[in-house]
Amino acid sequence: MISGFFIFNQKGEVLISRLYRTDLRRSIADVFRIQVISNSDVRSPIITIGSMSFFHVRINNLYVLACTKNNANAALVFEFIYRFISIAKSYFGKVDEEAVKSNFVLIYELIDEIIDFGYPQTSETDTLKLYITTEGVKTQPAPEESSKITVQATGLTSWRRADVKYKKNEAFVDVVETVNLLMSAKGTILRADVDGHIMMRAYLSGTPECKFGLNDKLVLDKSERGVQGAVELDDCRFHQCVRLETFDSDRTISFIPPDGEFELMKYRSTSNVNLPLKIIPTINEIGTTQVSYLVSLKANFNNKLNATNVVIRIPTPLNTTNVDCKVAVGKAKYVPAENYIVWKIPRMQGGSETTLSGTADLTAMTHRQAWARPPIDVDFQVLMFTASGLLVRFLKVFEKSNYQSVKWVRYLTKASGSYQIRF
Amino acid sequence: MSKAGEDAKFFQRGKIEEFRKELQEAETKDKKFIKRKTALKKIVANITMGNDMSPLFPDVVQCLVTPSLEIKKMVYLFLVSYGRSRPNQVEYVIPAFLEASDCHDRNPLIRALAIRTMSYIPLQAVLEALVDPLRASLRDKDPYVRKTAAICVAKLFFHDAVLVERESFIDMLRDLLADANSTVVSNAVAALMEISERSDKISLKLNFTVANKLVMAMGECSEWGQIYILDSLLSFVPQTCQEAEQLADRIVIRLQHANSAVVLTSIKVLLFLMNYMDNKKVIEFLCRKMGPPLVTLLSSGPEVQYVALRNILLIIQRRPTVLRNDVKVFFCKYNDPIYVKLAKLEIMYRLAREENAKEVLAELQEYATEVDIDFVRKAVRSIGRLAIKVEPASDMAIQVLLELIDNKVSYVLQEAVIVIKDIFRRYPGKYEGILPKLCQNIDVLDEPEAKAAMIWVIGQYAFRIDNSEELLDDLLYSFLEESAEVQLSLLTASVKLFVYKSNSTRAKDLVHKVLKWATEEVDNPDLRDRGFMYWRLLAISPATAGEIVLAEKPPISTDTDRMERGALDQLLLHTGTLASIYHKNPETFIRNARGKALVDSPALNENSRRVLISLPDAYMPGPAPNIPPPPTPSTKPRSTRDTSPDSAGDVSNPASPAVGPPVPHDPYANLESVFGGAYDADVPRPMTDGPGRRGTVVDDEDLLF
């Protein structure tokens, strides 16, 4: 298991170092600095030197590192680092050098609590916040109160306090779908799939028992495929709070939610994906001096909806000197530093169509190398639309005090860096 | 009160004396202990920066009596950092202190904190003093204290195994397996696993009842606890197929968990249990269940994706039905990190078959124009391997390779030549039409492997290439400067040329020149001996020489680049761990690591038993550090990546013996040769402290204390 936990800044200075085992020394940080931080060509998030293995994750300008000297569970180590990052985010907003330095005592306190002898322990933010607070400990918690904490930290619903109270009981459900598209130059879809996340913000009093329902025709097993009009999910995964046994037996999603925001469910769908934006590029190299562009864009969804923050990055050859392009909607600009034409459209109505046309001038190169033609990349957001067709049918809340609760559901389909069209 | 969130200002190097003074001043007039807190924060920041703060030991320890949890925690951190280096002072302070207060505090958080901290200080006096409080804590009424105490036993064992055994803590730990609280149970499991990993005497063995109970408890555990329990299930050996099936049935639902480590560890257990099943339907069902969660792992962060991909590569070799139809999800995204791309490429090749070869090839062709050189080379190699693996796709693969050659990118060209040589060997007489095209590009080749491949082609097809004498003559100019690999193939190619064109004076001159060089001017004994052999062969009977040199070669296939079954079964016991990243058993690269092997039982599947690899009786520790692993035998004459078709086997005995059974103790020893040559360069592997690296890498010894 984990022998040491470190945080470095970009310069390789140690911001946090905590050893859990005596099989390493603090100077191990130097090895990491030489092998990874000052190495311009790091080709793996895991390196093993001698018997020591280094697992690192980069976030903003930081390196978060866990070291181990045994055959550790690599997935667990990375999941733990991710979890640390999300706990840190929840405690002090952002995770960067500034934040780590400003909260280093708190971080030491946290990492003492969430790992013991290299074994990850309680890592539910909600519970941790009961006894590790940013305000410093004003008074020591009374023993009775501490017992409540310890029971929760080790108990059945370690993610929720018992005494949550709200005047108004509300639950917000956000269905967020990320569309991944890879289209070949010939216009065939190589892959199109949806990574869905159902985020929930629960502001509910007491210990509410929730039941969650999706589309009536929801197919989860490949063998049942082919049902007309059904939404087919390839796989779904649930937050720790969801009772997997019940889901397995009768497909109902039942749980006692943590207080506040959490990710209830993740899913993946590869069939019947509705692609919200259609891009048809016609890009030709004219001799060795010019490239002509004609990129048309169609919003392929209900005209009552809008796509927002549409950003299309159209690659240009490395030896481009100047780009002249025209667009009817939005703004297009050549960004020489990134070798892209960036076309931004703040809002685009469903059903509408628009094009970009232009030419790029190239300089002559003595050593001509073929242009690698990286794919066109599109980012966008469409509210109240799901590419998979998934809908939330109901969210029921049962609590012994029988209060009324208000539920809100939002849908968002987006792409960022994963909607790619080759040409 | 110093609010957290403003601590950055303490991140400054300071002097011991200043801090001491500050602490002393804080002893008076320190309302709410603000002065002390500030001083301690500065000290902690300095510890982090690597400043030695240990001289402050007595001063800091003084603060322990301050009734503030925040201060207490900082002092504990100080103790954990420097306790080891100040044995005398610790011995005075701590034991007495332990007895006196914290361990009997009414607050369970503080009781737990006390034993947790003390057990981090590996000094005999502290450990001895810990025994009684620990015993009490293991029976504490508060589950939080018990779960902390369980891990403490493992810590204690790490430092002093004898003490733990003497005080019979192991039995107490075993009792905790039946604790009412699931978190306590899972920590006890983790502790017992850790101990049995280190001990020769104690090993965790579960029977069906206990295993079942643990699985039941899993539903109430934290995600990490679930992983500890899942891990422990490998210490259960099913005695009947029913046991294995029942347990698997309960574990399958864990595949839906959000934590990828829970998913991968569940898969490990399922794969393990499948060895003890005979019902094909159940096995199929489980395989079907495993696919989608594995794919979903690819939407995690890139690091977890990488772990998943390396594991998928192993799993699909053992259970080919898993992900059989999912090759598309492994297509690379343009912005995937390079390690993800390389891992995906390998899987794409594995999953390629007749039905999807077209798509895969088109995809590989796309990659061959990207910018990362390693990735491009591997893509080109994969095209060639695909041609060899999937016969119906070979035409298209050749087409793609020719297109790539036309791009004239040097490293693409070199890679293409290397794989085309193999394609020629796989499909003799089918693609020789492209010879002229290859010959046009000879001048670009500057890498030994590519050069050697091209020379082999010229020699082998000397009768079809009109200007073969001329080409070979050109290549021979630099004979004496070439690497051994190229020299060897030049030698053989010249002999072949002479055999084909024995009437040509130029060929005669050539072979004479080369033989003279090889036998008189070169120091390499291989080359010299081969030179002498050819020479005598030709001198005695040119006809026989021809028969031998041009003997029909065994066709190559890709069968050998699949890992041996028994070895796979063994490696899959490490699914999700470091070993699964490197595809090596942990005992081969981690010192003191334990090997794992399937255990025979009446339920063990016939197929698994046949290839069963058992661990050596006496436990063999891994290789000592700094000794590079023994050179891997490259005796795989029929492998696709056999880079030396001209090696002696080709000359002396075409039907060279097939690969013998793997060496029992290290079945992976010869796997590395599978991909041979430069192709190997990007395969993840632990770094050994080889001579080339000395200087940049700290010795393993140095990493110890």
Tab-separated table of C-alpha atoms in Angstrom, chain A residues 36-213:
chain	number	residue	atom	x	y	z
A	36	VAL	CA	9.504	13.109	-13.659
A	37	ILE	CA	9.349	16.825	-12.953
A	38	SER	CA	12.544	17.779	-14.734
A	39	ASN	CA	12.011	15.217	-17.454
A	40	SER	CA	10.416	16.743	-20.511
A	41	ASP	CA	9.279	13.440	-21.916
A	42	VAL	CA	7.306	11.563	-19.272
A	43	ARG	CA	5.592	8.647	-20.877
A	44	SER	CA	3.761	7.055	-18.011
A	45	PRO	CA	1.909	8.084	-14.868
A	46	ILE	CA	3.605	5.167	-13.129
A	47	ILE	CA	7.310	4.572	-12.922
A	48	THR	CA	9.153	1.936	-10.972
A	49	ILE	CA	12.787	2.316	-10.013
A	50	GLY	CA	14.361	-0.414	-8.013
A	51	SER	CA	11.450	-1.622	-5.920
A	52	MET	CA	9.954	1.826	-5.493
A	53	SER	CA	6.964	2.806	-7.588
A	54	PHE	CA	5.779	6.354	-8.153
A	55	PHE	CA	2.176	7.143	-9.082
A	56	HIS	CA	1.510	10.710	-10.056
A	57	VAL	CA	-1.373	12.855	-11.197
A	58	ARG	CA	-0.972	16.387	-12.479
A	59	ILE	CA	-3.479	18.994	-11.516
A	60	ASN	CA	-3.130	22.651	-12.417
A	61	ASN	CA	0.481	23.445	-11.585
A	62	LEU	CA	0.885	20.626	-9.080
A	63	TYR	CA	2.082	17.057	-9.016
A	64	VAL	CA	0.312	14.829	-6.541
A	65	LEU	CA	2.430	11.778	-5.861
A	66	ALA	CA	1.958	8.511	-4.020
A	67	CYS	CA	4.889	6.119	-3.584
A	68	THR	CA	4.806	2.485	-2.698
A	69	LYS	CA	7.245	-0.353	-2.263
A	70	ASN	CA	4.925	-3.251	-2.817
A	71	ASN	CA	2.721	-4.553	-5.552
A	72	ALA	CA	0.047	-1.974	-4.819
A	73	ASN	CA	-3.386	-1.867	-6.344
A	74	ALA	CA	-2.701	0.738	-9.035
A	75	ALA	CA	-6.346	1.538	-9.624
A	76	LEU	CA	-6.822	2.133	-5.913
A	77	VAL	CA	-3.833	4.442	-5.696
A	78	PHE	CA	-5.066	6.617	-8.553
A	79	GLU	CA	-8.636	6.611	-7.322
A	80	PHE	CA	-7.299	7.714	-3.979
A	81	ILE	CA	-5.332	10.580	-5.513
A	82	TYR	CA	-8.434	11.661	-7.444
A	83	ARG	CA	-10.394	11.496	-4.212
A	84	PHE	CA	-7.827	13.573	-2.390
A	85	ILE	CA	-8.112	16.195	-5.110
A	86	SER	CA	-11.883	16.286	-4.865
A	87	ILE	CA	-11.772	16.536	-1.076
A	88	ALA	CA	-9.285	19.373	-1.372
A	89	LYS	CA	-11.555	21.100	-3.879
A	90	SER	CA	-14.473	20.804	-1.567
A	91	TYR	CA	-12.458	22.216	1.342
A	92	PHE	CA	-10.787	25.151	-0.333
A	93	GLY	CA	-12.303	25.621	-3.740
A	94	LYS	CA	-9.385	25.188	-6.053
A	95	VAL	CA	-6.336	23.009	-5.967
A	96	ASP	CA	-3.216	24.900	-6.914
A	97	GLU	CA	0.064	25.932	-5.345
A	98	GLU	CA	-1.462	28.925	-3.645
A	99	ALA	CA	-4.281	26.911	-2.110
A	100	VAL	CA	-2.016	24.111	-0.938
A	101	LYS	CA	0.413	26.488	0.719
A	102	SER	CA	-2.368	28.396	2.379
A	103	ASN	CA	-3.886	25.271	3.827
A	104	PHE	CA	-0.936	23.043	4.483
A	105	VAL	CA	-1.739	22.397	8.112
A	106	LEU	CA	-5.242	21.407	7.174
A	107	ILE	CA	-3.938	19.145	4.426
A	108	TYR	CA	-1.650	17.381	6.871
A	109	GLU	CA	-4.595	16.881	9.141
A	110	LEU	CA	-6.680	15.503	6.269
A	111	ILE	CA	-4.094	13.097	4.949
A	112	ASP	CA	-3.482	11.813	8.429
A	113	GLU	CA	-7.163	11.004	8.647
A	114	ILE	CA	-7.874	9.619	5.192
A	115	ILE	CA	-4.918	7.257	4.983
A	116	ASP	CA	-3.656	5.093	7.787
A	117	PHE	CA	-0.454	3.117	7.208
A	118	GLY	CA	-1.083	3.563	3.492
A	119	TYR	CA	-4.614	2.228	3.566
A	120	PRO	CA	-7.263	4.754	2.487
A	121	GLN	CA	-9.896	5.232	5.182
A	122	THR	CA	-12.949	7.440	5.514
A	123	SER	CA	-12.925	9.761	2.553
A	124	GLU	CA	-16.471	11.103	2.560
A	125	THR	CA	-16.192	14.875	2.610
A	126	ASP	CA	-19.430	15.248	4.479
A	127	THR	CA	-18.180	13.193	7.391
A	128	LEU	CA	-14.690	14.652	7.356
A	129	LYS	CA	-16.089	18.146	7.613
A	130	LEU	CA	-17.678	17.208	10.899
A	131	TYR	CA	-14.357	17.011	12.653
A	132	ILE	CA	-11.769	18.534	10.371
A	133	THR	CA	-12.720	22.097	9.703
A	134	THR	CA	-11.151	25.031	7.956
A	135	GLU	CA	-11.792	27.311	10.905
A	136	GLY	CA	-9.427	25.379	13.068
A	137	VAL	CA	-10.876	23.507	15.976
A	138	LYS	CA	-12.434	26.090	18.240
A	139	THR	CA	-13.222	23.796	21.047
A	140	GLN	CA	-12.621	20.157	21.274
A	141	PRO	CA	-15.747	18.283	20.387
A	142	ALA	CA	-17.461	16.856	23.398
A	143	PRO	CA	-16.997	13.125	23.805
A	144	GLU	CA	-20.689	12.439	23.132
A	145	GLU	CA	-20.513	14.418	19.932
A	146	SER	CA	-17.332	12.646	18.932
A	147	SER	CA	-19.044	9.329	19.375
A	148	LYS	CA	-21.645	10.427	16.892
A	149	ILE	CA	-18.880	11.317	14.478
A	150	THR	CA	-17.074	8.040	14.919
A	151	VAL	CA	-20.251	6.087	14.446
A	152	GLN	CA	-20.929	7.916	11.255
A	153	ALA	CA	-17.372	7.579	9.992
A	154	THR	CA	-17.507	3.826	10.351
A	155	GLY	CA	-21.189	3.295	9.886
A	156	LEU	CA	-23.687	2.211	7.328
A	157	THR	CA	-24.242	5.621	5.802
A	158	SER	CA	-20.831	7.117	6.328
A	159	TRP	CA	-21.668	9.708	3.708
A	160	ARG	CA	-24.493	11.377	5.598
A	161	ARG	CA	-24.998	13.112	8.915
A	162	ALA	CA	-28.157	12.285	10.768
A	163	ASP	CA	-29.133	15.768	11.857
A	164	VAL	CA	-29.446	17.598	8.534
A	165	LYS	CA	-32.203	20.217	8.552
A	166	TYR	CA	-33.549	22.449	5.824
A	167	LYS	CA	-36.433	24.857	5.848
A	168	LYS	CA	-37.198	24.114	2.283
A	169	ASN	CA	-36.546	20.599	1.070
A	170	GLU	CA	-35.191	20.579	-2.439
A	171	ALA	CA	-33.375	18.246	-4.750
A	172	PHE	CA	-31.712	19.220	-8.006
A	173	VAL	CA	-30.858	16.644	-10.599
A	174	ASP	CA	-28.506	17.479	-13.444
A	175	VAL	CA	-28.145	15.010	-16.253
A	176	VAL	CA	-24.903	15.915	-17.976
A	177	GLU	CA	-23.919	14.053	-21.107
A	178	THR	CA	-20.576	14.322	-22.828
A	179	VAL	CA	-20.675	13.238	-26.435
A	180	ASN	CA	-17.631	11.580	-27.884
A	181	LEU	CA	-17.499	11.539	-31.619
A	182	LEU	CA	-14.860	10.390	-34.000
A	183	MET	CA	-15.782	10.800	-37.628
A	184	SER	CA	-13.572	9.660	-40.453
A	185	ALA	CA	-12.593	11.816	-43.396
A	186	LYS	CA	-15.136	9.944	-45.465
A	187	GLY	CA	-17.929	10.954	-43.129
A	188	THR	CA	-18.470	7.567	-41.524
A	189	ILE	CA	-18.886	7.502	-37.801
A	190	LEU	CA	-16.001	5.591	-36.276
A	191	ARG	CA	-17.314	5.956	-32.801
A	192	ALA	CA	-20.086	7.904	-31.214
A	193	ASP	CA	-20.877	7.408	-27.614
A	194	VAL	CA	-22.157	9.218	-24.605
A	195	ASP	CA	-20.603	9.456	-21.169
A	196	GLY	CA	-23.424	10.420	-18.884
A	197	HIS	CA	-23.258	11.707	-15.348
A	198	ILE	CA	-26.236	12.264	-13.143
A	199	MET	CA	-25.296	14.852	-10.590
A	200	MET	CA	-27.545	15.484	-7.668
A	201	ARG	CA	-27.683	18.281	-5.184
A	202	ALA	CA	-29.818	17.134	-2.310
A	203	TYR	CA	-30.946	19.630	0.284
A	204	LEU	CA	-33.205	17.302	2.198
A	205	SER	CA	-33.800	17.074	5.929
A	206	GLY	CA	-33.413	14.001	8.066
A	207	THR	CA	-32.609	10.651	6.526
A	208	PRO	CA	-34.500	10.633	3.256
A	209	GLU	CA	-34.990	7.461	1.321
A	210	CYS	CA	-34.900	8.244	-2.382
A	211	LYS	CA	-36.129	6.294	-5.386
A	212	PHE	CA	-35.034	7.325	-8.785
A	213	GLY	CA	-36.586	6.336	-12.089
